[in-house]
Coordinates of N, CA, C and O in Angstrom, one line a residue:
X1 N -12.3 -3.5 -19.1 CA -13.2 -3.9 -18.0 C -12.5 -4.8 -17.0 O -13.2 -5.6 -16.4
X2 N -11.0 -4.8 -16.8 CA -10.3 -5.5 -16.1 C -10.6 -4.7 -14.7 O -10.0 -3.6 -14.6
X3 N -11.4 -5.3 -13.4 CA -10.8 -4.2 -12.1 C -9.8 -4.2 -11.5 O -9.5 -3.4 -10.6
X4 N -9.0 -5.0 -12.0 CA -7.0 -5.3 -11.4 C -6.6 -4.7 -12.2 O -5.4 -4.7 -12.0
X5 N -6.9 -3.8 -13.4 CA -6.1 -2.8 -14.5 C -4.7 -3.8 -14.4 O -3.9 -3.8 -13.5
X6 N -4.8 -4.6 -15.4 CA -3.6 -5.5 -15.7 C -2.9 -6.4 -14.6 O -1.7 -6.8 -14.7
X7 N -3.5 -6.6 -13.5 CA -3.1 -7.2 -12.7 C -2.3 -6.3 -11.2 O -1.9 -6.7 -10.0
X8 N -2.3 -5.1 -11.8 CA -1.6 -4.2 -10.9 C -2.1 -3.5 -9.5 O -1.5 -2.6 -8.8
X9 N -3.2 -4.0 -9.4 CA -4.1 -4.0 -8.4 C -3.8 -2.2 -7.7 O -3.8 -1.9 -6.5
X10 N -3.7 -1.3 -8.9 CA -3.1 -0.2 -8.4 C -4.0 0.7 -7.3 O -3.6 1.5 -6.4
X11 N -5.5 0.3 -7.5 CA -6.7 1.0 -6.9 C -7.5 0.0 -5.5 O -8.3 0.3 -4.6
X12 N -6.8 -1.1 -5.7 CA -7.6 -1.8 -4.5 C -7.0 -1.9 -3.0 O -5.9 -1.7 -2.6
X13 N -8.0 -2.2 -2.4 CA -8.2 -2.0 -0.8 C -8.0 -3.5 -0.3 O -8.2 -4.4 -1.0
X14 N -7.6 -3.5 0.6 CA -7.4 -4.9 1.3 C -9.1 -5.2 1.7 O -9.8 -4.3 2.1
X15 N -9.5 -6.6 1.7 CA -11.2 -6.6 2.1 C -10.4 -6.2 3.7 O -9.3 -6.2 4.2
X16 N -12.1 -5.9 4.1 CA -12.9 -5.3 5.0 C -13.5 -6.6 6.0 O -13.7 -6.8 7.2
X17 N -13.6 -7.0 5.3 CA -14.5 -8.5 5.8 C -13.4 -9.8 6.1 O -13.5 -10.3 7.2
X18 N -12.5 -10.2 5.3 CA -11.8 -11.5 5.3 C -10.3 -11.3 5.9 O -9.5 -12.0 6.5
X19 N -10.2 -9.6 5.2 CA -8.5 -9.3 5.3 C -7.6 -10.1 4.5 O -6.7 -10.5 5.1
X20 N -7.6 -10.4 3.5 CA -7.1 -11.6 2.7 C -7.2 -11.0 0.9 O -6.2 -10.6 0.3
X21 N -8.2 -11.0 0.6 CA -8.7 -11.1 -0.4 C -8.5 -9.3 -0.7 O -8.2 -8.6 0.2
X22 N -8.7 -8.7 -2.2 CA -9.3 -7.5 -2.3 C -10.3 -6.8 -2.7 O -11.2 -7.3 -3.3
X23 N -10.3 -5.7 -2.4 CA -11.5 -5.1 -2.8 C -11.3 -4.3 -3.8 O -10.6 -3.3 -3.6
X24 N -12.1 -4.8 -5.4 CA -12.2 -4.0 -6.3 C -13.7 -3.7 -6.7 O -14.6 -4.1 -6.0
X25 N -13.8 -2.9 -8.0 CA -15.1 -2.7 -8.7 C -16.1 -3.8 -9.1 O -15.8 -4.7 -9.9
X26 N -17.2 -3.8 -8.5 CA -17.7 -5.1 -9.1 C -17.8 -4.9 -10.8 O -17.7 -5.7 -11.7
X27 N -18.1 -3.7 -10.9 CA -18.3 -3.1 -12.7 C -17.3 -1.9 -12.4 O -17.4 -0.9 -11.7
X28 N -15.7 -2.4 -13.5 CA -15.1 -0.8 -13.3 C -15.3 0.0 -14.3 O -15.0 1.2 -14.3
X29 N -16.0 -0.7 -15.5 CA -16.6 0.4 -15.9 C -17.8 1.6 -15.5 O -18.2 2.6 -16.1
X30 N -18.1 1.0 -14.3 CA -19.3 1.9 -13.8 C -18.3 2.7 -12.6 O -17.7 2.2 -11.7
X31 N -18.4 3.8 -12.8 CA -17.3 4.7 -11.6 C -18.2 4.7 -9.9 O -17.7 5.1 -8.9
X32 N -19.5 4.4 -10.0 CA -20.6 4.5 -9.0 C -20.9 3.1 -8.7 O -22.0 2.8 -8.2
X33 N -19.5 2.1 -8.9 CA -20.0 0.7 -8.7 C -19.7 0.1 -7.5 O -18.6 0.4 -7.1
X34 N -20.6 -0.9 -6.4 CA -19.9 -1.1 -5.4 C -19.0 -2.2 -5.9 O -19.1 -3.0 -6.8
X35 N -17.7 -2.1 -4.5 CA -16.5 -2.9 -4.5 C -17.5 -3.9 -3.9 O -18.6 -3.9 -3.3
X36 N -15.9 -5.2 -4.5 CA -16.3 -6.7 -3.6 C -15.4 -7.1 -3.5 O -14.6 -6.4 -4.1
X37 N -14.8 -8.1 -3.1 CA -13.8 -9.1 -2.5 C -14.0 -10.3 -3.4 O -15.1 -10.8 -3.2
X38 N -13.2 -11.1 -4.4 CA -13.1 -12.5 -4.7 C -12.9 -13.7 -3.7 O -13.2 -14.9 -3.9
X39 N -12.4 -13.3 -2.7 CA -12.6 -14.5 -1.9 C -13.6 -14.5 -0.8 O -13.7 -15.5 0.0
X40 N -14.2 -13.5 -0.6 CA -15.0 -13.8 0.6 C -16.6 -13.5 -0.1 O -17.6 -14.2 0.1
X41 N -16.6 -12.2 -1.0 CA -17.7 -11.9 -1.9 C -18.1 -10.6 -0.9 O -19.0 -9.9 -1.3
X42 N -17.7 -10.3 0.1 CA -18.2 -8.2 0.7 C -18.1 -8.0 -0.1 O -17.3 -8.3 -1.0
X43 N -19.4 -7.1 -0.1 CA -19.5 -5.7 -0.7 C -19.3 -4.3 0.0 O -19.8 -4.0 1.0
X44 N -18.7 -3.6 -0.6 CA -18.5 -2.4 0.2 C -18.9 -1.6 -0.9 O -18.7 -1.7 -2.1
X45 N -19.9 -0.3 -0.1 CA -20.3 0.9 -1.4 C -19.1 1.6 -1.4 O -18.2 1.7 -0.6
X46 N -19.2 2.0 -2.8 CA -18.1 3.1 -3.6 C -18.2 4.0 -2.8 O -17.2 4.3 -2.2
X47 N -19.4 4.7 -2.4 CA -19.0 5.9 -1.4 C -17.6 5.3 0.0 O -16.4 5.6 0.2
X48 N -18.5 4.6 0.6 CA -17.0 4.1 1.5 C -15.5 4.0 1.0 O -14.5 4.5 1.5
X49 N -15.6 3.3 -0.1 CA -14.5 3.2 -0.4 C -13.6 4.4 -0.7 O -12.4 4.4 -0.4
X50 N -14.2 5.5 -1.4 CA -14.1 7.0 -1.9 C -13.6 7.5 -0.5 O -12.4 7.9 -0.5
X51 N -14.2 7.4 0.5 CA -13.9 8.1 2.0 C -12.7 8.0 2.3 O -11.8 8.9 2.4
X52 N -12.4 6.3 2.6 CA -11.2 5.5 3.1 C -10.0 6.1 1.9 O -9.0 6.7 2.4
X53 N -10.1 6.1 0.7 CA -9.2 6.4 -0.1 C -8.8 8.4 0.2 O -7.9 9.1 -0.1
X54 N -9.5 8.7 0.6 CA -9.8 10.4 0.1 C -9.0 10.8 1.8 O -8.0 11.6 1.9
X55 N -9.6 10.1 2.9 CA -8.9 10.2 4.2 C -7.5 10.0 3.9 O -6.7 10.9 4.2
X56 N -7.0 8.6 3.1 CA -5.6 8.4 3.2 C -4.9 9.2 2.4 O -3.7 9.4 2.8
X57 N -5.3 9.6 1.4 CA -4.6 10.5 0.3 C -4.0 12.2 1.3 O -2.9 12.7 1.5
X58 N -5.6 12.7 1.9 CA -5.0 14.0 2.9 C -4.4 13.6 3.5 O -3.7 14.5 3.9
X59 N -3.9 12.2 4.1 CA -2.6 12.3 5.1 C -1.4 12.8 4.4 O -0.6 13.7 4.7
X60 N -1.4 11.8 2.8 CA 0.0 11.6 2.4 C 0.3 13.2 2.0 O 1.4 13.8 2.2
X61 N -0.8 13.8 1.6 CA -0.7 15.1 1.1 C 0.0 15.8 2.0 O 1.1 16.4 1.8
X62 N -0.7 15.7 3.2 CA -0.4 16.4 4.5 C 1.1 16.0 5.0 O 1.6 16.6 6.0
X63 N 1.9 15.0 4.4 CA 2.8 14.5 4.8 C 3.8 15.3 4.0 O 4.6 16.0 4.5
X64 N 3.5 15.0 2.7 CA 4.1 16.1 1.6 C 4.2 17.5 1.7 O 5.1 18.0 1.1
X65 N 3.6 18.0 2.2 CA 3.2 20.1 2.3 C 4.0 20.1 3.5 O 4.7 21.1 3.5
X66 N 4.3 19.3 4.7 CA 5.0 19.6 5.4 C 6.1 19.5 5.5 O 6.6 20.0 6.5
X67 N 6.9 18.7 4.4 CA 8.1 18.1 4.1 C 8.3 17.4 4.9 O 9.5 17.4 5.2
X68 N 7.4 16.4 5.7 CA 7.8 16.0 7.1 C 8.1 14.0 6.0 O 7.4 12.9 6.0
X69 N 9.4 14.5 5.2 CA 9.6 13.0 4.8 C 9.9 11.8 5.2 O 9.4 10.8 4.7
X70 N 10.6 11.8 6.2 CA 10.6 10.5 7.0 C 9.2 9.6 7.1 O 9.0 8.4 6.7
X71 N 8.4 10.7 7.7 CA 6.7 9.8 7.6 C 6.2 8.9 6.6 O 5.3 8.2 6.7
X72 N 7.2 9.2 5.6 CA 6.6 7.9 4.5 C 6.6 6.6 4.9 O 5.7 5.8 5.0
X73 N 7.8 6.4 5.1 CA 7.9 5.4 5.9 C 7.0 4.6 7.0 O 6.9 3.4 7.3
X74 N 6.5 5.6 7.5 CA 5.4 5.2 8.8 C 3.7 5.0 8.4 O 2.7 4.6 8.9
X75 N 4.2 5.7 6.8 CA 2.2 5.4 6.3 C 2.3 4.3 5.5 O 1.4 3.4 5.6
X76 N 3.9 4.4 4.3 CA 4.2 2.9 4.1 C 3.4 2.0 4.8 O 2.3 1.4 4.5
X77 N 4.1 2.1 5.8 CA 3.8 0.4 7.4 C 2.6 0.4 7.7 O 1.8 -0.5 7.7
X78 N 2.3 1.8 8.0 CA 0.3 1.9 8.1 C -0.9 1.1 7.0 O -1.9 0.5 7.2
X79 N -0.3 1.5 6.2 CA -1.1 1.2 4.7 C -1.2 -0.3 4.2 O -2.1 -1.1 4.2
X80 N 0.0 -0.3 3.8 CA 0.3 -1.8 2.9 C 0.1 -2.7 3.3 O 0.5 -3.2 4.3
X81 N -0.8 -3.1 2.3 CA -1.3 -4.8 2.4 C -2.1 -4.8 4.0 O -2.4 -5.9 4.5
X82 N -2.3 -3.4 4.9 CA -3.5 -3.7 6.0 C -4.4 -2.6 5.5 O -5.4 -2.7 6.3
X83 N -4.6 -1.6 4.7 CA -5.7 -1.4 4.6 C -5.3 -1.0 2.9 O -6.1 -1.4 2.0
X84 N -4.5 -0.6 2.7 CA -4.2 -0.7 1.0 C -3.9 -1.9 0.5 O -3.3 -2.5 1.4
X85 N -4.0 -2.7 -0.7 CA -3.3 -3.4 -1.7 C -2.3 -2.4 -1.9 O -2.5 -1.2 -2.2
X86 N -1.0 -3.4 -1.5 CA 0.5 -3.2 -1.8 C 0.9 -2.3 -2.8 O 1.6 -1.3 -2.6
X87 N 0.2 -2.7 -3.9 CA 0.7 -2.0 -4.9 C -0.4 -0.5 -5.6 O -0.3 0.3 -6.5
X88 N -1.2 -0.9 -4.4 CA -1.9 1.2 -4.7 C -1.4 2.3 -4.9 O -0.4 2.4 -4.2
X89 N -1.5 3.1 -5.4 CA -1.2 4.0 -5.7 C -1.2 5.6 -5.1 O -0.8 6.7 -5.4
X90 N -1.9 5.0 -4.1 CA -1.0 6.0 -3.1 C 0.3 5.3 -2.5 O 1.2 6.0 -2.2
X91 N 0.4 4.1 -2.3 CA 1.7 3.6 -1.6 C 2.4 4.0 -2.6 O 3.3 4.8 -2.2
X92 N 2.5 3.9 -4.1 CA 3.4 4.0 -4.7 C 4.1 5.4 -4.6 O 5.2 5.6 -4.2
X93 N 3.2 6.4 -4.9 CA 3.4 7.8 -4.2 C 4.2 7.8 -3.1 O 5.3 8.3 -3.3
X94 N 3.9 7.3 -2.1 CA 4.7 8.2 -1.0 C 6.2 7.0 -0.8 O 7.0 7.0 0.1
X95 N 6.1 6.3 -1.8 CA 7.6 5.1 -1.9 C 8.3 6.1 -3.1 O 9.5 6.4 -3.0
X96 N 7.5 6.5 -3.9 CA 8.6 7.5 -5.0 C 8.8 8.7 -4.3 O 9.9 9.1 -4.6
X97 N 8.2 9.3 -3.5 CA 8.3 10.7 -2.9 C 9.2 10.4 -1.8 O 9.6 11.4 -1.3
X98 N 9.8 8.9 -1.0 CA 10.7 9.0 -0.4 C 12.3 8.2 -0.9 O 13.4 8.3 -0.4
X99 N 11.8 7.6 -1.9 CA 13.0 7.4 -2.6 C 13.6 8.9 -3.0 O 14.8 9.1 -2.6
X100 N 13.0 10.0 -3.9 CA 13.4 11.1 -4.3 C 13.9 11.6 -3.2 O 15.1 11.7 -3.3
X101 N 13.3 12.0 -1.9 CA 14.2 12.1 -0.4 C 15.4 11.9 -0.3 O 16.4 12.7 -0.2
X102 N 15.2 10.2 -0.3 CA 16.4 9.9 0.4 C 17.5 10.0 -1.0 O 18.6 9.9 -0.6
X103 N 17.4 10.0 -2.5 CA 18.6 10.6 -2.9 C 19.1 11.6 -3.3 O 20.1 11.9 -3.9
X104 N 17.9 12.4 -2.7 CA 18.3 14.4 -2.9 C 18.8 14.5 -1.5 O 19.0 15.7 -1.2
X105 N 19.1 13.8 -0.5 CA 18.9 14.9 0.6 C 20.4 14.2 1.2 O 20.7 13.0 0.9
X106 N 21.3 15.1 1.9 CA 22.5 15.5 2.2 C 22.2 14.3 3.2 O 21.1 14.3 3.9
X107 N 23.5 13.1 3.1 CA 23.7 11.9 4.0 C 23.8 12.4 5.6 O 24.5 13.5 5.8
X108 N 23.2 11.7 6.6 CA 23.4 12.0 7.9 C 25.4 12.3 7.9 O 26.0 13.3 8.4
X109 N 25.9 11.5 7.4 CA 27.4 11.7 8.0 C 28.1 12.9 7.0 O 29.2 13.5 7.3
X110 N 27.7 13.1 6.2 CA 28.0 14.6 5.1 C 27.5 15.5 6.3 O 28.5 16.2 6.6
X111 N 26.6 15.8 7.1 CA 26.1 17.2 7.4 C 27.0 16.9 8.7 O 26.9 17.9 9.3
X112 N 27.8 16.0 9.5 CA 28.5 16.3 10.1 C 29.2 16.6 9.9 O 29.6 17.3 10.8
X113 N 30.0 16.4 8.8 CA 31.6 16.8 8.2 C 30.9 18.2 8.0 O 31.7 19.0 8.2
X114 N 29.4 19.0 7.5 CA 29.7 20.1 7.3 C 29.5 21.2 8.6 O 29.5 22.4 8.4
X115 N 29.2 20.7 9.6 CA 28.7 21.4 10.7 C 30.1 21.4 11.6 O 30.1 21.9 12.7

């Protein structure tokens, strides 16, 4: 019944209200629970929160299906710690999906030597 799942704050939102603080479950054992903030005390309904999360996920998705990898980078900067906690798990996603990138994919100065 921990809502930081071990401190790893893998599911929370940056508050809505203070910008500081996060937004987790007030009950995570309840899947239909609203979020709140420890330092300010917002509450945000789970539906919202569901939205916000479900909007950013089709980006990364959409970022992924197009192979357009570089973009991680730019949802990174979008996301972290301003509307995601840092360590969410979509950030983590598209930080592994561009690390895999960048050490599968042929160095800018290799494809000159091959062109």
């Amino acid at each position: 019944s921990d809502p930081t799942e071990c401190g790893t704050y893998i599911s929370a939102l940056k508050c809505v209200g203070c910008h500081v603080g996060s937004l987790l479950p007030a009950n995570s054992l309840d899947y239909s629970s609203n979020w709140t903030c420890a330092k300010c005390n917002v509450e945000v309904e789970c539906e919202k929160v569901e939205c916000i999360v479900d909007y950013i996920e089709d980006e990364l998705n959409e970022i992924t299906n197009n192979s357009d990898f570089q973009k991680y980078q730019d949802f990174i900067k979008e996301y972290s710690g301003i509307i995601l906690h840092p360590n969410h798990f979509l950030l983590t996603t598209a930080r592994r999906n561009l690390m895999q990138y960048l050490c599968y994919s042929v160095p800018i100065f290799e494809k000159s030597k091959q062109e």
